[in-house]
Short mmCIF file of C-alpha atoms and ligand atoms in Angstrom, two decimals:
data_model
loop_
_atom_site.label_atom_id
_atom_site.label_comp_id
_atom_site.label_asym_id
_atom_site.label_seq_id
_atom_site.Cartn_x
_atom_site.Cartn_y
_atom_site.Cartn_z
CA MET A 1 7.91 16.43 29.31
CA SER A 2 7.31 16.64 25.59
CA THR A 3 10.02 18.18 23.45
CA GLN A 4 7.91 17.82 20.35
CA THR A 5 6.59 20.92 18.61
CA LEU A 6 3.00 20.30 17.59
CA ILE A 7 2.41 19.96 13.86
CA GLU A 8 -0.88 21.71 13.32
CA SER A 9 -2.94 22.64 10.32
CA ASN A 10 -6.26 24.46 10.21
CA GLU A 11 -6.85 23.99 6.50
CA LEU A 12 -7.44 21.39 3.85
CA PHE A 13 -5.70 21.14 0.48
CA ILE A 14 -8.47 21.68 -2.07
CA GLY A 15 -8.37 23.30 -5.50
CA GLY A 16 -4.62 23.91 -5.36
CA ASP A 17 -4.75 25.93 -2.16
CA TRP A 18 -5.15 25.70 1.58
CA VAL A 19 -8.81 26.34 2.39
CA ALA A 20 -10.81 26.48 5.62
CA PRO A 21 -12.68 23.26 6.40
CA GLN A 22 -16.48 23.37 6.50
CA GLY A 23 -16.70 21.57 9.83
CA SER A 24 -15.03 22.14 13.19
CA GLY A 25 -13.88 18.59 14.01
CA ARG A 26 -10.20 17.80 14.51
CA ILE A 27 -8.06 14.69 14.10
CA ASP A 28 -5.46 14.46 16.87
CA VAL A 29 -2.35 12.45 16.11
CA HIS A 30 -0.25 10.76 18.78
CA SER A 31 3.27 9.40 18.62
CA ALA A 32 3.15 5.60 18.47
CA SER A 33 6.45 5.45 20.40
CA THR A 34 5.67 7.91 23.19
CA GLU A 35 1.85 8.25 23.06
CA GLU A 36 2.30 12.05 23.18
CA LEU A 37 0.14 14.37 21.11
CA ILE A 38 2.25 15.37 18.09
CA GLY A 39 -0.20 17.21 15.88
CA SER A 40 -3.69 17.80 14.66
CA VAL A 41 -5.52 18.57 11.41
CA PRO A 42 -9.12 19.28 10.43
CA ASP A 43 -11.40 16.24 10.27
CA GLY A 44 -12.92 16.45 6.81
CA THR A 45 -16.69 16.48 6.33
CA ASN A 46 -18.91 15.42 3.46
CA ALA A 47 -19.13 19.09 2.44
CA ASP A 48 -15.33 19.20 2.18
CA ILE A 49 -15.40 16.09 -0.01
CA ASP A 50 -18.05 17.78 -2.17
CA ALA A 51 -15.74 20.80 -2.58
CA ALA A 52 -12.73 18.60 -3.31
CA VAL A 53 -14.61 16.50 -5.87
CA ALA A 54 -15.93 19.69 -7.51
CA ALA A 55 -12.35 20.96 -7.78
CA ALA A 56 -11.10 17.65 -9.20
CA ARG A 57 -14.07 17.52 -11.59
CA GLY A 58 -13.45 21.06 -12.79
CA ALA A 59 -9.76 20.33 -13.32
CA PHE A 60 -10.58 17.19 -15.27
CA ASP A 61 -13.38 18.64 -17.40
CA ASP A 62 -11.44 21.80 -18.34
CA PRO A 63 -10.83 21.45 -22.11
CA GLN A 64 -7.37 23.02 -21.65
CA GLY A 65 -6.79 21.27 -18.34
CA TRP A 66 -4.59 18.46 -17.04
CA ALA A 67 -6.09 15.75 -19.24
CA ALA A 68 -5.44 17.93 -22.30
CA TRP A 69 -1.81 18.62 -21.36
CA THR A 70 0.70 16.83 -23.56
CA ALA A 71 2.33 13.74 -22.10
CA GLU A 72 5.60 15.69 -22.01
CA ASP A 73 4.10 18.54 -19.97
CA ARG A 74 2.48 16.12 -17.52
CA ALA A 75 5.73 14.19 -17.22
CA GLN A 76 7.65 17.37 -16.42
CA ALA A 77 5.16 18.36 -13.70
CA MET A 78 5.51 14.89 -12.18
CA GLU A 79 9.29 15.20 -12.22
CA ARG A 80 9.00 18.55 -10.45
CA LEU A 81 6.82 16.81 -7.86
CA ALA A 82 9.47 14.08 -7.48
CA ASP A 83 12.11 16.77 -6.83
CA ALA A 84 9.84 18.54 -4.33
CA LEU A 85 9.21 15.23 -2.53
CA ASP A 86 12.93 14.44 -2.41
CA ALA A 87 13.59 17.84 -0.87
CA ARG A 88 11.10 16.99 1.91
CA ALA A 89 11.89 13.29 2.26
CA GLU A 90 13.56 13.49 5.66
CA GLU A 91 10.73 15.53 7.18
CA THR A 92 8.16 13.17 5.65
CA CYS A 93 9.95 10.11 7.05
CA GLN A 94 10.18 11.61 10.54
CA ARG A 95 6.45 12.31 10.53
CA ILE A 96 5.58 8.83 9.32
CA SER A 97 7.81 7.14 11.90
CA MET A 98 6.30 9.18 14.72
CA GLN A 99 2.75 8.45 13.59
CA ASN A 100 2.74 4.76 12.71
CA GLY A 101 5.86 3.45 14.46
CA MET A 102 7.74 2.56 11.28
CA PRO A 103 11.46 2.40 12.14
CA ILE A 104 13.07 5.51 10.68
CA SER A 105 15.69 3.46 8.82
CA ILE A 106 12.88 1.65 6.98
CA ALA A 107 10.97 4.88 6.36
CA GLN A 108 14.11 6.36 4.80
CA GLN A 109 14.57 3.34 2.52
CA LEU A 110 10.93 3.06 1.45
CA GLU A 111 8.67 6.00 2.26
CA GLY A 112 11.42 8.51 1.52
CA VAL A 113 12.31 6.93 -1.83
CA PHE A 114 9.36 5.10 -3.39
CA PRO A 115 7.17 8.15 -4.08
CA SER A 116 9.71 10.14 -6.10
CA VAL A 117 10.94 6.99 -7.86
CA LEU A 118 7.34 6.25 -8.86
CA HIS A 119 6.63 9.76 -10.15
CA ARG A 120 9.78 9.63 -12.29
CA TYR A 121 9.00 6.11 -13.47
CA TYR A 122 5.45 6.97 -14.59
CA ALA A 123 6.68 10.24 -16.12
CA GLY A 124 8.99 8.15 -18.30
CA LEU A 125 6.27 5.62 -19.03
CA ILE A 126 3.70 8.19 -20.16
CA ARG A 127 6.23 9.73 -22.55
CA ALA A 128 6.81 6.29 -24.09
CA THR A 129 3.27 4.87 -24.10
CA PRO A 130 1.28 5.46 -27.30
CA MET A 131 -2.23 6.67 -26.50
CA ARG A 132 -3.60 6.12 -29.99
CA GLU A 133 -3.38 3.21 -32.38
CA GLU A 134 -4.77 3.02 -35.91
CA ARG A 135 -6.02 -0.38 -37.01
CA ALA A 136 -7.35 -1.60 -40.33
CA GLY A 137 -10.97 -2.62 -39.85
CA LEU A 138 -11.85 -6.19 -40.80
CA LEU A 139 -15.05 -4.90 -42.42
CA GLY A 140 -13.39 -2.02 -44.23
CA GLY A 141 -12.28 1.43 -43.13
CA THR A 142 -9.94 2.19 -40.27
CA ILE A 143 -10.37 2.27 -36.52
CA LEU A 144 -8.71 4.61 -34.06
CA VAL A 145 -8.22 2.99 -30.68
CA GLU A 146 -7.70 5.77 -28.16
CA LYS A 147 -6.64 5.55 -24.54
CA THR A 148 -8.32 8.19 -22.42
CA PRO A 149 -8.03 8.98 -18.71
CA VAL A 150 -10.86 7.47 -16.64
CA GLY A 151 -11.62 10.80 -14.94
CA VAL A 152 -11.88 11.82 -11.30
CA VAL A 153 -10.40 9.23 -8.93
CA GLY A 154 -11.35 8.74 -5.28
CA ALA A 155 -8.16 7.38 -3.67
CA ILE A 156 -8.22 5.90 -0.16
CA VAL A 157 -4.97 4.95 1.55
CA PRO A 158 -4.12 3.16 4.80
CA TRP A 159 -1.66 4.18 7.51
CA ASN A 160 1.01 1.51 7.19
CA PHE A 161 2.95 2.98 4.21
CA PRO A 162 1.01 6.22 3.79
CA GLN A 163 3.27 7.94 1.25
CA ALA A 164 4.35 4.94 -0.82
CA LEU A 165 0.76 3.68 -1.09
CA ALA A 166 -0.47 7.16 -1.97
CA ALA A 167 2.14 7.32 -4.74
CA PHE A 168 1.10 3.84 -6.01
CA LYS A 169 -2.10 5.66 -7.01
CA LEU A 170 -1.03 9.25 -7.61
CA ALA A 171 1.84 8.56 -10.01
CA PRO A 172 -0.06 6.44 -12.56
CA LEU A 173 -3.28 8.44 -12.33
CA LEU A 174 -1.44 11.72 -12.90
CA ALA A 175 0.46 10.21 -15.81
CA ALA A 176 -2.84 9.03 -17.32
CA GLY A 177 -4.34 12.54 -17.07
CA CYS A 178 -6.77 11.85 -14.23
CA THR A 179 -7.47 14.12 -11.27
CA VAL A 180 -7.95 12.95 -7.69
CA VAL A 181 -9.41 13.39 -4.25
CA MET A 182 -7.24 11.52 -1.79
CA LYS A 183 -8.31 10.52 1.71
CA PRO A 184 -5.46 9.59 4.03
CA SER A 185 -6.06 7.54 7.19
CA PRO A 186 -6.63 9.47 10.41
CA GLU A 187 -3.55 7.77 11.92
CA THR A 188 -1.25 9.29 9.27
CA VAL A 189 -2.36 12.74 8.27
CA LEU A 190 0.73 14.78 9.10
CA ASP A 191 2.82 13.44 6.22
CA SER A 192 0.00 14.36 3.84
CA LEU A 193 0.60 18.02 4.73
CA THR A 194 4.15 17.66 3.44
CA LEU A 195 2.83 16.00 0.29
CA ALA A 196 0.44 18.92 -0.26
CA GLU A 197 3.32 21.41 0.04
CA ALA A 198 5.30 19.44 -2.54
CA ILE A 199 2.29 19.42 -4.88
CA ARG A 200 1.96 23.19 -4.56
CA GLU A 201 5.63 23.69 -5.31
CA ALA A 202 5.48 21.42 -8.37
CA GLY A 203 2.92 23.65 -10.08
CA PHE A 204 -0.02 21.49 -11.07
CA PRO A 205 -3.20 23.14 -12.33
CA ASP A 206 -5.55 23.90 -9.43
CA GLY A 207 -7.72 20.99 -8.42
CA VAL A 208 -5.69 18.19 -10.00
CA ILE A 209 -4.79 16.77 -6.57
CA ASN A 210 -6.96 17.38 -3.48
CA ILE A 211 -6.45 15.91 -0.02
CA VAL A 212 -9.14 15.58 2.65
CA ALA A 213 -8.34 13.60 5.80
CA GLY A 214 -10.99 11.70 7.70
CA GLY A 215 -12.28 8.36 8.87
CA ARG A 216 -14.12 5.50 7.24
CA GLU A 217 -17.47 7.28 6.89
CA LEU A 218 -15.77 10.00 4.92
CA GLY A 219 -14.11 7.31 2.79
CA ALA A 220 -17.49 5.69 2.17
CA TYR A 221 -18.92 9.06 1.12
CA LEU A 222 -16.06 9.56 -1.36
CA VAL A 223 -16.48 6.04 -2.78
CA GLU A 224 -20.08 6.64 -3.75
CA HIS A 225 -19.82 10.30 -4.71
CA PRO A 226 -21.81 10.77 -7.93
CA ARG A 227 -19.06 12.85 -9.55
CA VAL A 228 -16.27 10.30 -8.96
CA ASP A 229 -15.41 8.04 -11.90
CA LYS A 230 -13.08 5.48 -10.32
CA VAL A 231 -12.10 4.28 -6.86
CA ALA A 232 -8.60 3.16 -5.85
CA PHE A 233 -8.47 1.60 -2.39
CA THR A 234 -5.76 0.07 -0.23
CA GLY A 235 -6.78 -1.29 3.13
CA SER A 236 -8.39 -4.19 4.90
CA THR A 237 -10.30 -6.95 3.16
CA THR A 238 -13.35 -6.14 5.29
CA ALA A 239 -13.50 -2.55 4.04
CA GLY A 240 -12.59 -3.73 0.54
CA ARG A 241 -15.63 -6.00 0.40
CA THR A 242 -17.94 -3.12 1.39
CA ILE A 243 -16.36 -0.82 -1.20
CA ALA A 244 -16.50 -3.52 -3.90
CA ALA A 245 -20.20 -4.06 -3.21
CA ARG A 246 -20.94 -0.35 -3.49
CA CYS A 247 -18.87 0.05 -6.66
CA GLY A 248 -20.63 -3.02 -8.05
CA GLU A 249 -24.00 -1.35 -7.59
CA LEU A 250 -22.72 1.83 -9.17
CA LEU A 251 -20.83 -0.04 -11.92
CA ARG A 252 -17.84 2.10 -10.96
CA PRO A 253 -14.35 0.81 -11.76
CA VAL A 254 -12.39 -0.02 -8.62
CA THR A 255 -8.90 -1.24 -7.77
CA LEU A 256 -8.63 -3.04 -4.44
CA GLU A 257 -5.33 -3.78 -2.68
CA LEU A 258 -6.33 -5.68 0.43
CA GLY A 259 -4.99 -7.90 3.19
CA GLY A 260 -2.67 -10.88 3.09
CA LYS A 261 -1.48 -13.96 4.95
CA SER A 262 1.33 -15.02 2.68
CA ALA A 263 3.61 -18.04 2.99
CA ALA A 264 7.40 -17.91 3.32
CA ILE A 265 8.24 -21.40 2.09
CA MET A 266 11.58 -22.86 3.19
CA LEU A 267 12.42 -25.71 0.78
CA ASP A 268 14.63 -28.51 2.09
CA ASP A 269 17.75 -27.15 0.32
CA ALA A 270 17.38 -23.54 1.55
CA ASP A 271 20.59 -21.93 2.79
CA LEU A 272 19.48 -19.65 5.62
CA SER A 273 22.93 -19.10 7.11
CA THR A 274 23.35 -15.62 5.61
CA ALA A 275 19.69 -14.83 4.93
CA ALA A 276 18.75 -12.94 8.11
CA GLU A 277 18.32 -9.55 6.47
CA ASN A 278 16.21 -10.91 3.62
CA LEU A 279 14.15 -13.09 5.97
CA PHE A 280 13.45 -10.06 8.13
CA ALA A 281 12.30 -7.96 5.16
CA ALA A 282 10.10 -10.78 3.86
CA THR A 283 8.42 -11.62 7.16
CA LEU A 284 8.65 -8.79 9.73
CA LEU A 285 9.21 -5.51 7.84
CA ASN A 286 7.63 -2.41 9.39
CA ASN A 287 6.78 -4.16 12.67
CA GLY A 288 4.75 -6.72 10.77
CA GLN A 289 2.39 -3.95 9.61
CA THR A 290 2.90 -4.80 5.95
CA CYS A 291 0.33 -6.48 3.76
CA PHE A 292 2.63 -8.73 1.68
CA LEU A 293 4.63 -10.35 4.50
CA GLY A 294 5.14 -14.10 4.65
CA THR A 295 3.71 -14.50 8.14
CA ARG A 296 3.20 -18.24 7.70
CA VAL A 297 6.68 -19.78 7.63
CA LEU A 298 6.52 -23.27 6.12
CA ALA A 299 9.41 -25.48 7.27
CA PRO A 300 10.31 -29.05 6.18
CA ARG A 301 9.92 -31.34 9.20
CA ALA A 302 13.48 -32.64 8.82
CA ARG A 303 14.79 -29.10 9.34
CA TYR A 304 12.02 -27.86 11.63
CA ASP A 305 14.08 -27.29 14.77
CA GLU A 306 16.87 -25.61 12.82
CA ILE A 307 14.42 -23.21 11.15
CA LEU A 308 12.70 -22.48 14.45
CA GLY A 309 16.16 -21.61 15.75
CA VAL A 310 16.76 -19.22 12.84
CA PHE A 311 13.47 -17.37 13.39
CA GLY A 312 13.65 -17.48 17.19
CA GLY A 313 17.19 -16.09 17.00
CA LEU A 314 16.12 -13.42 14.53
CA ALA A 315 13.20 -12.27 16.68
CA ASN A 316 15.23 -12.23 19.90
CA ALA A 317 18.06 -10.25 18.31
CA LEU A 318 15.84 -7.51 16.89
CA GLN A 319 16.37 -4.05 18.32
CA VAL A 320 12.96 -2.94 19.61
CA GLY A 321 12.58 0.75 20.42
CA ASP A 322 11.51 4.27 19.57
CA ALA A 323 10.77 4.45 15.87
CA LEU A 324 12.94 7.57 15.50
CA ASP A 325 16.05 5.79 16.82
CA PRO A 326 18.15 4.89 13.75
CA THR A 327 19.15 1.57 15.34
CA THR A 328 15.54 0.45 15.87
CA GLN A 329 14.42 -2.54 13.79
CA ILE A 330 11.00 -3.04 15.38
CA GLY A 331 8.98 -0.03 16.51
CA PRO A 332 5.54 0.14 18.11
CA MET A 333 2.17 -0.65 16.57
CA ALA A 334 0.43 2.31 14.93
CA SER A 335 -2.26 2.66 17.58
CA ALA A 336 -3.43 1.34 20.93
CA ARG A 337 -6.27 -0.42 19.06
CA GLN A 338 -3.76 -2.14 16.76
CA ARG A 339 -1.66 -3.28 19.74
CA GLU A 340 -4.76 -4.70 21.41
CA ARG A 341 -5.63 -6.54 18.23
CA VAL A 342 -2.15 -8.09 17.93
CA GLU A 343 -2.05 -9.02 21.62
CA GLY A 344 -5.46 -10.64 21.16
CA TYR A 345 -4.01 -12.86 18.41
CA ILE A 346 -1.01 -13.79 20.57
CA ALA A 347 -3.39 -14.86 23.35
CA LYS A 348 -5.48 -16.79 20.82
CA GLY A 349 -2.38 -18.57 19.48
CA LYS A 350 -1.47 -19.71 22.97
CA ALA A 351 -5.06 -20.72 23.74
CA GLU A 352 -5.20 -22.82 20.55
CA GLY A 353 -2.06 -24.70 21.62
CA ALA A 354 0.72 -23.09 19.59
CA ARG A 355 4.13 -23.03 21.32
CA VAL A 356 5.89 -19.69 21.90
CA VAL A 357 9.52 -19.81 20.75
CA ALA A 358 10.25 -16.08 21.08
CA GLY A 359 8.38 -13.12 22.56
CA GLY A 360 4.75 -13.70 23.40
CA GLU A 361 4.81 -11.60 26.58
CA PRO A 362 3.63 -8.02 27.13
CA SER A 363 6.24 -5.50 26.04
CA GLU A 364 8.68 -4.16 28.61
CA GLN A 365 8.66 -0.67 27.11
CA GLU A 366 7.23 1.84 29.57
CA ARG A 367 5.29 3.75 26.96
CA GLY A 368 4.36 3.38 23.33
CA TRP A 369 2.22 0.73 21.68
CA PHE A 370 4.87 -1.97 21.57
CA VAL A 371 4.44 -5.70 21.02
CA GLN A 372 7.27 -8.22 21.43
CA PRO A 373 8.32 -9.87 18.15
CA THR A 374 6.73 -13.30 18.58
CA ILE A 375 7.41 -16.65 16.93
CA PHE A 376 4.93 -19.50 17.30
CA ALA A 377 5.90 -23.15 16.67
CA ASP A 378 3.72 -26.24 16.16
CA VAL A 379 1.06 -24.22 14.39
CA ALA A 380 -1.55 -26.01 12.28
CA ASN A 381 -2.54 -24.06 9.19
CA SER A 382 -6.17 -24.28 10.27
CA GLN A 383 -5.51 -22.29 13.47
CA THR A 384 -6.70 -18.72 13.75
CA ILE A 385 -3.17 -17.26 13.85
CA ALA A 386 -2.38 -19.03 10.55
CA GLN A 387 -5.58 -18.00 8.81
CA GLU A 388 -6.23 -14.41 9.86
CA GLU A 389 -4.13 -11.36 9.12
CA ILE A 390 -2.55 -10.20 12.40
CA PHE A 391 -0.69 -7.12 11.09
CA GLY A 392 1.97 -7.23 13.79
CA PRO A 393 5.37 -8.89 14.38
CA VAL A 394 3.94 -12.37 14.86
CA LEU A 395 5.00 -15.40 12.77
CA SER A 396 3.62 -18.93 12.72
CA VAL A 397 6.10 -21.68 11.79
CA ILE A 398 4.20 -24.57 10.23
CA PRO A 399 5.85 -27.97 9.56
CA TYR A 400 5.39 -29.93 6.33
CA ASP A 401 6.55 -33.31 5.01
CA SER A 402 6.73 -32.91 1.22
CA ASP A 403 6.82 -30.15 -1.41
CA GLU A 404 3.25 -31.04 -2.38
CA GLU A 405 2.11 -30.62 1.20
CA ALA A 406 3.96 -27.27 1.44
CA LEU A 407 2.17 -26.12 -1.69
CA ALA A 408 -1.21 -27.25 -0.39
CA ILE A 409 -0.63 -25.38 2.89
CA ALA A 410 0.56 -22.25 1.08
CA ASN A 411 -2.61 -22.25 -1.04
CA ASP A 412 -4.92 -23.10 1.85
CA SER A 413 -5.61 -19.44 2.59
CA GLU A 414 -8.35 -16.96 1.94
CA TYR A 415 -5.61 -14.58 0.75
CA GLY A 416 -3.06 -14.45 -2.07
CA LEU A 417 -0.92 -11.32 -2.04
CA GLY A 418 2.84 -11.94 -1.51
CA GLY A 419 5.08 -14.76 -0.40
CA SER A 420 8.54 -16.19 -0.90
CA VAL A 421 10.34 -19.45 -1.70
CA TRP A 422 13.74 -20.14 -0.16
CA THR A 423 15.99 -22.60 -1.98
CA ALA A 424 19.55 -23.10 -3.25
CA ASP A 425 18.11 -23.95 -6.68
CA GLN A 426 16.69 -20.92 -8.55
CA GLU A 427 14.84 -23.03 -11.14
CA ARG A 428 13.25 -25.18 -8.48
CA GLY A 429 12.21 -22.02 -6.68
CA GLU A 430 10.62 -20.51 -9.78
CA ALA A 431 8.78 -23.74 -10.62
CA PHE A 432 7.42 -23.85 -7.07
CA ALA A 433 6.54 -20.13 -7.10
CA ARG A 434 4.41 -20.54 -10.25
CA ARG A 435 2.14 -22.96 -8.39
CA VAL A 436 1.49 -20.65 -5.44
CA GLN A 437 -1.83 -18.80 -5.77
CA THR A 438 -0.57 -15.30 -5.22
CA GLY A 439 -0.17 -11.98 -7.02
CA SER A 440 3.57 -11.76 -6.37
CA ILE A 441 6.27 -13.96 -4.89
CA GLY A 442 10.03 -13.71 -4.36
CA ILE A 443 12.84 -16.24 -4.56
CA ASN A 444 15.15 -15.97 -1.51
CA HIS A 445 13.84 -12.48 -0.79
CA TYR A 446 10.72 -10.38 -1.21
CA MET A 447 10.60 -6.75 -2.17
CA ILE A 448 8.12 -4.81 -4.27
CA ASP A 449 9.59 -3.23 -7.41
CA PRO A 450 8.01 -0.23 -9.20
CA ALA A 451 8.34 -1.96 -12.57
CA ALA A 452 6.46 -5.10 -11.47
CA PRO A 453 2.67 -5.25 -11.21
CA PHE A 454 1.59 -5.66 -7.59
CA GLY A 455 -1.77 -6.84 -6.28
CA GLY A 456 -3.67 -9.81 -5.00
CA VAL A 457 -5.75 -12.80 -5.93
CA LYS A 458 -8.64 -14.20 -3.88
CA ALA A 459 -9.47 -12.00 -0.86
CA SER A 460 -6.29 -9.95 -1.36
CA GLY A 461 -7.88 -7.78 -3.98
CA ILE A 462 -8.76 -6.99 -7.56
CA GLY A 463 -6.52 -5.26 -10.07
CA ARG A 464 -2.85 -4.32 -10.15
CA GLU A 465 -0.81 -1.30 -9.17
CA LEU A 466 2.75 -0.48 -10.35
CA GLY A 467 4.39 -1.33 -13.64
CA PRO A 468 2.75 -0.48 -16.97
CA GLU A 469 -0.29 -2.43 -15.71
CA GLY A 470 -0.74 0.21 -13.00
CA LEU A 471 -1.07 2.90 -15.70
CA GLN A 472 -3.70 0.92 -17.60
CA ALA A 473 -5.87 0.94 -14.46
CA TYR A 474 -6.41 4.69 -14.99
CA LEU A 475 -7.09 4.55 -18.72
CA SER A 476 -10.19 3.57 -20.59
CA THR A 477 -10.37 2.60 -24.25
CA GLN A 478 -12.45 4.22 -26.95
CA SER A 479 -12.83 2.97 -30.55
CA ILE A 480 -13.52 5.50 -33.28
CA TYR A 481 -14.78 3.82 -36.47
CA ASN A 482 -13.80 5.57 -39.65
CA LYS A 483 -15.32 4.62 -42.94
CA GLN A 484 -12.42 6.21 -44.84
CA GLY A 485 -10.23 3.65 -46.54
CA GLY A 486 -13.20 1.34 -47.16
CA ALA A 487 -15.08 0.72 -50.44
CA GLU A 488 -16.86 4.09 -50.37
CA ALA A 489 -13.80 6.14 -49.48
CA GLY A 490 -13.44 9.13 -51.72
CA ALA A 491 -17.06 8.86 -52.99
CA PRO A 492 -18.65 12.30 -53.46
P1 LIG B 1 -8.84 -0.10 6.85
O1 LIG B 1 -9.48 -0.85 5.77
O2 LIG B 1 -9.50 -0.03 8.16
O3 LIG B 1 -8.61 1.42 6.40
C1 LIG B 1 -7.93 1.76 5.20
C2 LIG B 1 -8.44 3.09 4.72
O4 LIG B 1 -9.79 2.93 4.28
C3 LIG B 1 -8.48 4.18 5.76
O5 LIG B 1 -8.20 5.42 5.11
C4 LIG B 1 -9.91 4.15 6.26
O6 LIG B 1 -10.34 5.38 6.80
C5 LIG B 1 -10.66 3.80 5.00
N1 LIG B 1 -11.89 3.03 5.15
C6 LIG B 1 -12.18 2.07 6.05
N2 LIG B 1 -13.40 1.56 5.81
C7 LIG B 1 -13.89 2.19 4.72
C8 LIG B 1 -15.10 2.09 3.97
N3 LIG B 1 -16.05 1.23 4.30
N4 LIG B 1 -15.25 2.89 2.88
C9 LIG B 1 -14.29 3.76 2.52
N5 LIG B 1 -13.13 3.91 3.21
C10 LIG B 1 -12.93 3.14 4.28
O7 LIG B 1 -7.37 -0.68 6.95
P2 LIG B 1 -6.20 -0.21 7.88
O8 LIG B 1 -6.37 -0.88 9.18
O9 LIG B 1 -6.03 1.24 7.87
O10 LIG B 1 -4.95 -0.80 7.07
C11 LIG B 1 -4.49 -2.06 7.26
C12 LIG B 1 -5.03 -3.01 6.23
O11 LIG B 1 -4.65 -2.60 4.93
C13 LIG B 1 -4.49 -4.40 6.38
O12 LIG B 1 -5.52 -5.33 6.24
C14 LIG B 1 -3.51 -4.54 5.24
O13 LIG B 1 -3.25 -5.82 4.81
C15 LIG B 1 -4.12 -3.70 4.20
N6 LIG B 1 -3.09 -3.25 3.27
C16 LIG B 1 -3.08 -3.76 2.02
C17 LIG B 1 -2.11 -3.39 1.13
C18 LIG B 1 -2.07 -3.92 -0.26
O14 LIG B 1 -1.45 -3.30 -1.11
N7 LIG B 1 -2.71 -5.01 -0.55
C19 LIG B 1 -1.14 -2.47 1.50
C20 LIG B 1 -1.18 -1.97 2.80
C21 LIG B 1 -2.18 -2.36 3.67
#
């Protein structure tokens, strides 16, 4: 019998308030660990997006509105939001873990912390970033180079890190002076209710942040809405291509954070004896439902069996269980569809001749969308499981004979998002890392940092989030030519 109280909402967060939806559809949310119904929210319609965009547009176009607030006032509102998020962090983490299967210990380290850290970071950055520069013109006079907010943003986030990835967008766009309509994924809508409460408490002008949950059609409607100025998307490469094509037609700026199939490259001098925790975070974090993971493990042939042993041992020792159990290291997949997808890849790996070293069998859990952590050996980089993003706890260990071959394998991928190099020699690691075609890469670990730009090359996306670069993505540049100071200056 369920002990869970249903988390239900009958309203959407538009124009700074809870308002009735214009349709009657509902999104039901189930626990990934127990499959029980845990809550439901209104399924947004195009009319709701119209209302939300109108609210965001009004808030942006108001001459005394958010964009006109001083950097200091915006920064203080963002810091109030950070405090309000911190106050709700535990509740937010519980909701996320129930919805997408993220182990609660990981939710507490990442989803419970990243958003408020990001709001405080961008609050500090906007205070310190000059928005106007005066330059001497080469042809006389002076030029004012002004940074202005790009306008109304349509932000679309996936379910795997729903709050952190929302904050990757919200924090810099708010700092820049933009307003937003955010569309969470249907799998993770309950945590967005907590976010809306925090926004209300923080005291933003009405309409600065609006949240309408719904599926991909609703996302597509938001992307091409005539009153949206910029799109920020995190999700699959397939959806990213569609969105990029539409934004191309509209000549609408877009940031795309897409899929990955990164390499975790073990060099021949790597010391893996005490690396288990870092290896786990770099390859299996959040049940493998993380875009930057090094899911292709490249191992020197001379140490192949040893490295297989390390990963096989790691996978077999992982505590698999209910995402809310604080001892759980691997929880369930976010949905039945996602489990089916991952199981399909495991079957494909076997069919294409890869050898199972750990896992590979149906989960023994009685309920929940669980998949056994699975390690494949003897994988060729050309095989499906080495080329396609699986988005589950499945690693392919690929042998190589020389550093040059390891590099060629690492770069033989449609994607280029994350990755890691493991070595006892930091300089060697950095030199190797520079040659990997990827947006970010770690030496002996991998973890995103708010101060470092994050994003992909190749099919992993366009543009960068985080760091000062993430702020620039929400600013446009205007030059104001001023004849004063030139030859005719002062002429009557
Ligand atoms: P998805 O692309 O199916 O959905 C992501 C979001 O986009 C959802 O809100 C969905 O409703 C919406 N959407 C889907 N199609 C759309 C369309 N045509 N137009 C507008 N909106 C659309 O992805 P998912 O399965 O929810 O998330 C997993 C994927 O996200 C993985 O491929 C993963 O690698 C990627 N991801 C990337 C990053 C990154 O920063 N690069 C981070 C997390 C996840």
